[in-house]
Coordinates of C-alpha atoms in Angstrom, one line a residue:
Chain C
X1 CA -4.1 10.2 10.9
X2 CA -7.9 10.2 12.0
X3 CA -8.8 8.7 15.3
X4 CA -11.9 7.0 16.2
X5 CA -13.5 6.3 19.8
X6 CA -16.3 3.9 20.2
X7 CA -16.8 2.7 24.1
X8 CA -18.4 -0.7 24.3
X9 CA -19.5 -3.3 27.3
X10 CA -18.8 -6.5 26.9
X11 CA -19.4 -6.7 30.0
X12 CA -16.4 -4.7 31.5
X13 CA -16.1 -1.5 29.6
X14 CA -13.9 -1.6 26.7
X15 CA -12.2 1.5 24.6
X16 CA -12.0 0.9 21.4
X17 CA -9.7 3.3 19.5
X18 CA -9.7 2.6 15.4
X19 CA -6.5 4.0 13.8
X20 CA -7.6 5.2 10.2
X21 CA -4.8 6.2 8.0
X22 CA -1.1 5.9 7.4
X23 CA 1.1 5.3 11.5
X24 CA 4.2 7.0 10.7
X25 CA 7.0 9.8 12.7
X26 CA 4.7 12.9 11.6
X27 CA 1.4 10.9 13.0
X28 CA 2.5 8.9 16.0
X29 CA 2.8 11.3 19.2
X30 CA -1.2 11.7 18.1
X31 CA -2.1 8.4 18.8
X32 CA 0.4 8.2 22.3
X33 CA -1.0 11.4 23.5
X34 CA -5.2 10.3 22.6
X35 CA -4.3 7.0 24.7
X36 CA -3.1 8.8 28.0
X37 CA -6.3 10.7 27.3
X38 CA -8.5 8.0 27.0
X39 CA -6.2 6.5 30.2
X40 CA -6.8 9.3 32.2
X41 CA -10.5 9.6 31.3
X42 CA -10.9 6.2 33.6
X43 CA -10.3 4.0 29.9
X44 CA -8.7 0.1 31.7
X45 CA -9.4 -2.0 28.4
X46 CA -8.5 -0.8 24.6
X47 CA -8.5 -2.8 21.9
X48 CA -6.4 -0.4 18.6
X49 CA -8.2 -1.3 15.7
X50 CA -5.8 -1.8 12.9
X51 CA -8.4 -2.5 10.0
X52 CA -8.2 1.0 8.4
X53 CA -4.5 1.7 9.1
X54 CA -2.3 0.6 5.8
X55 CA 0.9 1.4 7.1
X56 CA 3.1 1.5 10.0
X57 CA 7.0 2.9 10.5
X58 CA 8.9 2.3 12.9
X59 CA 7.6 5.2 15.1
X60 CA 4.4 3.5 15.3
X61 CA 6.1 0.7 17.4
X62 CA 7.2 3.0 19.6
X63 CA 3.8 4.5 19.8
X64 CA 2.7 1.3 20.4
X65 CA 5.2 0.3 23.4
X66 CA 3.8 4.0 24.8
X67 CA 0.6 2.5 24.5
X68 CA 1.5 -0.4 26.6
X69 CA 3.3 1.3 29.2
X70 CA 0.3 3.5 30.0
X71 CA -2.6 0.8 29.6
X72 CA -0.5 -0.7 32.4
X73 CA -0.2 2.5 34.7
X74 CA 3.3 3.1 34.4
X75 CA 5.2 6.8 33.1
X76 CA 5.5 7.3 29.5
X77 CA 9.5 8.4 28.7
X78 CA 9.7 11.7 26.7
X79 CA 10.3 11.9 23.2
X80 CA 13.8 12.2 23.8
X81 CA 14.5 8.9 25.7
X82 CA 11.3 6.9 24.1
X83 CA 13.4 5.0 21.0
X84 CA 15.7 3.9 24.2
X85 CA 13.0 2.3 26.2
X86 CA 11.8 0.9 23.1
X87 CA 14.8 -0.9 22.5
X88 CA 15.3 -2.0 26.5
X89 CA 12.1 -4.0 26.6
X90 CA 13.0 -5.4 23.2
X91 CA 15.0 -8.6 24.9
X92 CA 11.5 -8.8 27.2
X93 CA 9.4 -8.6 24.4
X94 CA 10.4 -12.2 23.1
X95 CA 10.5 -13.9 26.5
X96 CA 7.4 -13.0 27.3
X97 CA 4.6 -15.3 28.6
X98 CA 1.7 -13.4 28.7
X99 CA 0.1 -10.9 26.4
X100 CA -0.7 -7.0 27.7
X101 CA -4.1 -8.4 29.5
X102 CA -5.5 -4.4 28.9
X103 CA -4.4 -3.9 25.0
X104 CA -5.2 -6.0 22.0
X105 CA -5.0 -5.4 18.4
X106 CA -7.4 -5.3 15.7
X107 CA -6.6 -7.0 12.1
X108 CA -3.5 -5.5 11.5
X109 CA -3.0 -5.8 7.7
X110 CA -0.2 -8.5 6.8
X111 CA 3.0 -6.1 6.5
X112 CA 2.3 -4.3 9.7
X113 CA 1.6 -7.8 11.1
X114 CA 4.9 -9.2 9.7
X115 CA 6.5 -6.0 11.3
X116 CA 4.9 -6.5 14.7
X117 CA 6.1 -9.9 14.5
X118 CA 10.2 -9.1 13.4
X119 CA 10.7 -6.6 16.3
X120 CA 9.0 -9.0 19.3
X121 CA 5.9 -7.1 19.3
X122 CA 3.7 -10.2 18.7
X123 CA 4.5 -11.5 22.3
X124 CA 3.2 -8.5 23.5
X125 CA -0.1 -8.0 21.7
X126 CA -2.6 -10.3 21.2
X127 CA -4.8 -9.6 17.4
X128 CA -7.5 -10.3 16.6
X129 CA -8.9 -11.0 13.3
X130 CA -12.4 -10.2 14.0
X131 CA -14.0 -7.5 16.5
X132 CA -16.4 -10.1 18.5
X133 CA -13.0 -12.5 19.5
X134 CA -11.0 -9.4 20.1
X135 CA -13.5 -8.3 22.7
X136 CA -14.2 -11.4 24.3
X137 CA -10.8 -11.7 25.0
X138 CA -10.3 -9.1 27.5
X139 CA -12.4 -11.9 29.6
X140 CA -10.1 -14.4 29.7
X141 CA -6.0 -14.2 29.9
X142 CA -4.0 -15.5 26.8
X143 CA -0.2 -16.9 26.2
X144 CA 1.9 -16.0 23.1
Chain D
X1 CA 14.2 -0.2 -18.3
X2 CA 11.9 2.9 -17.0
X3 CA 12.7 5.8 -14.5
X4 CA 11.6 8.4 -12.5
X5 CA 13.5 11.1 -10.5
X6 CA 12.0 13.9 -8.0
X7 CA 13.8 16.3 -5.7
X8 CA 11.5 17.2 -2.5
X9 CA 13.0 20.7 -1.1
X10 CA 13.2 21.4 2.8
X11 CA 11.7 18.1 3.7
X12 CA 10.4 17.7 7.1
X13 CA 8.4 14.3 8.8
X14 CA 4.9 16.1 7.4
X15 CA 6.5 15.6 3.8
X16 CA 6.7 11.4 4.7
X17 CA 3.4 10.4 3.4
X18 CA 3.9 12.2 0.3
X19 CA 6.9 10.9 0.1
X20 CA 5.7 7.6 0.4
X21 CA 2.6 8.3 -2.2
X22 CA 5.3 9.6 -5.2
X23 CA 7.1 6.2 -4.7
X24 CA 4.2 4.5 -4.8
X25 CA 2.2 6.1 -7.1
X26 CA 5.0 5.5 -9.7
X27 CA 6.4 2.3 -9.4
X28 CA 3.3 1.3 -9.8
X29 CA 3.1 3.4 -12.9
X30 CA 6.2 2.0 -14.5
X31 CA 5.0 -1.1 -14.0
X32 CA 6.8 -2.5 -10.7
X33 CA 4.6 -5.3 -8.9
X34 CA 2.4 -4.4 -6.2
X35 CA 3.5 -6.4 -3.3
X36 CA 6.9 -5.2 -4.1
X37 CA 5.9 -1.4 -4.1
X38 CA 4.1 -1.9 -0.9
X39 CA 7.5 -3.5 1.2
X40 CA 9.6 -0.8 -0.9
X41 CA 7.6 2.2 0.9
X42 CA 8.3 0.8 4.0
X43 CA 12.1 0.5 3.7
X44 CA 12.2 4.0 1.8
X45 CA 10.2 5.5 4.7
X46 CA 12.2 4.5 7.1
X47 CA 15.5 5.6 5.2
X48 CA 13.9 9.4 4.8
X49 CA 13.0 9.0 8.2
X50 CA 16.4 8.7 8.9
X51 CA 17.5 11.1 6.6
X52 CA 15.3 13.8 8.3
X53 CA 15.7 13.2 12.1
X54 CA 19.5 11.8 12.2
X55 CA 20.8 13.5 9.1
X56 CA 19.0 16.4 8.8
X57 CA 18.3 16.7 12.2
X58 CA 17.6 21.0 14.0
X59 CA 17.5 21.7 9.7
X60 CA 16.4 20.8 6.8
X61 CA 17.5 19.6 3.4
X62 CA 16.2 18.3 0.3
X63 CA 15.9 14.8 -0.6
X64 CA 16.1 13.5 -4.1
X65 CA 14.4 10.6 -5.0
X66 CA 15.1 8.2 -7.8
X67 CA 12.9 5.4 -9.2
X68 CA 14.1 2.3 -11.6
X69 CA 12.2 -0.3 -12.6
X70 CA 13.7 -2.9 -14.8
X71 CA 14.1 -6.7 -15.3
X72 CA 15.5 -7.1 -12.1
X73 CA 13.3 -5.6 -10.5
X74 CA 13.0 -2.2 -8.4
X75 CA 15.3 0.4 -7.1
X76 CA 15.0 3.1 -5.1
X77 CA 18.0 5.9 -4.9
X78 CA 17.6 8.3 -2.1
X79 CA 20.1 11.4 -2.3
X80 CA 20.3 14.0 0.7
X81 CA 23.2 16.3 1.5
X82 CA 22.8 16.2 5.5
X83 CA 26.4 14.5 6.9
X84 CA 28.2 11.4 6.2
X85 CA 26.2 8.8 7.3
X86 CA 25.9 5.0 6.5
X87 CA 22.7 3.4 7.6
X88 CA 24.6 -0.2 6.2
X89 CA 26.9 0.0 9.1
X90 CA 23.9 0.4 12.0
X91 CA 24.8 -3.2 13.3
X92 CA 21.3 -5.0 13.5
X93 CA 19.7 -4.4 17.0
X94 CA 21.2 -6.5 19.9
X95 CA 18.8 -6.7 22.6
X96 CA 21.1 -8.0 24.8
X97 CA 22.8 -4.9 25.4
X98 CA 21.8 -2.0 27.7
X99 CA 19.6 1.0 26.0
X100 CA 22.5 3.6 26.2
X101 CA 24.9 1.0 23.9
X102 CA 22.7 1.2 21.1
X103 CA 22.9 3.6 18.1
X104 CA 19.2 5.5 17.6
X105 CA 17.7 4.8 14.3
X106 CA 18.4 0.6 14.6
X107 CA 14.9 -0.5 14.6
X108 CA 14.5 1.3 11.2
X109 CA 17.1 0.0 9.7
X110 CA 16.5 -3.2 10.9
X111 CA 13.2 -2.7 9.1
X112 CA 14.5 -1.6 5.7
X113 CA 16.9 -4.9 5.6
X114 CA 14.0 -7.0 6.3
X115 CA 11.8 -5.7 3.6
X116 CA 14.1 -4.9 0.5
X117 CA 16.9 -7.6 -0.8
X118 CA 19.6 -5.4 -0.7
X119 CA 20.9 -2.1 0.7
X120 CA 24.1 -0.2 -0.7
X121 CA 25.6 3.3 0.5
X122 CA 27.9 5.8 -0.9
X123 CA 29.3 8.7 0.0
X124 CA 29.5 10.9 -4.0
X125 CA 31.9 13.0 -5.1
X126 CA 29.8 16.0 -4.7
X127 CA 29.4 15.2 -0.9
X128 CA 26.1 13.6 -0.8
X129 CA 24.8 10.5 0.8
X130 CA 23.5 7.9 -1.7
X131 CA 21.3 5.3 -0.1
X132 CA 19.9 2.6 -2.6
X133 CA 17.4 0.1 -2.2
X134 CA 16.5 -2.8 -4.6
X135 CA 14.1 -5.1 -4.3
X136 CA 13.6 -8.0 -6.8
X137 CA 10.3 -8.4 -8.4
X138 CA 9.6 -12.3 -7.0
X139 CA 11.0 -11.5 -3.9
X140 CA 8.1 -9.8 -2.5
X141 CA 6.8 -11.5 0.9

């Protein structure tokens, strides 16, 4: 999997990281490990853009829960415990009332959309189908 | 009725995609529809998935795919020799229990039932795990 960085202002700074390619066990710790990069760099607002990313396992959900935990500060589990906290924020997930406010997601084709919406994970991102609305949204908070 | 069958040797999670490109590439080929292909590839992936981390697991083994299209539509047969296991008895993820009381591997099976009309297991005479997959041709989401 390629990985893309393009840092806009709009106006706060935003990260935008484009996943191009296929999101699956041999790809994902890629994509966890450039997001505590770009986290660590000072990155507060990413927006994953989906639109060049065909498929998605199961691993990339638990990328993308990594991805949540460390937009929001918080320690990323190891490998060895990460499917576990996947699964213990799952009941969360669906109760949820507010979207991550620092993490939104770019036109995720329809079968990884269908997927993110089977396992919870569409009360925890906010897509976007297009860029401009995905950017303007990091101004303003949204409900599932 | 037309068929396909490929053995990949010592498989490891950098042989998934082209895993994922021979199912593709040929039940496309024999003539399966596209929408169905593309919600096939992501229950088989998750099954060799499976197969590699939890069956497999320290080692590795070789994985025998096996393509069927036909009027009823498309079947996927995924042999492996790693132990007994039964990803058809992985109870569907509660989320009401606590982390530690669920089995690893339940979000992918999950998956796979969601995307593919049926899943059957057997364990074969000659000691290998047969996972199949089959997915009707109209049933495609």
């Amino acid at each position: 999997m390629q990985l893309e960085v393009e840092q806009v202002d709009h106006p706060a700074p935003i990260t935008i990281l484009a996943l191009i390619g296929e999101l699956d066990a041999a790809s994902y710790q890629s994509v966890i490990d450039k997001v505590k990069m770009l986290y660590d760099g000072g990155t507060r607002n990413l927006l994953l853009d989906m639109s060049q990313m065909p498929f998605m396992a199961s691993s990339g959900l638990v990328a993308l829960h990594s991805i949540a935990l460390i937009m929001r500060g918080e320690d990323v589990a190891d490998s060895s415990t990460r499917w576990q906290a996947l699964h213990s924020v799952s009941a969360e997930f669906k109760s949820r009332t507010s979207y991550e406010p620092h993490c939104k997601l770019l036109a995720p084709e329809p079968r990884i959309a269908k997927t993110l919406k089977m396992t919870g994970f569409d009360n925890l991102f906010e897509q976007f189908a297009e860029r401009d609305a995905a950017l303007a949204a990091f101004a303003t908070a949204s409900t599932p | 009725m037309r068929s396909d069958r490929t053995t990949f040797t010592a498989v490891t999670q950098n042989d998934l995609n082209t895993i994922r490109q021979y199912i593709r590439k040929s039940a496309l080929e024999m003539g399966a529809e596209e929408a169905a292909v593309s919600e096939m590839v992501i229950a088989a992936n998750e099954a060799v998935t499976n197969i590699i981390i939890h069956g497999y697991g320290e080692s590795v083994g070789d994985i025998t795919v096996e393509l069927l299209v036909d009027a009823t539509g498309l079947t996927v047969l995924l042999l492996d020799e790693a132990p007994e296991f039964d990803p058809t008895a992985v109870p569907t993820p509660d989320t009401s229990l606590p982390p530690l009381q669920r089995r690893p591997g339940g979000l992918g099976v999950h998956m796979m039932r969601q995307f593919v009309d049926s899943i059957t297991y057997e364990r074969t005479p000659k000691g290998q795990n047969a996972l199949c997959l089959q997915k009707g041709e109209n049933h495609a989401a």
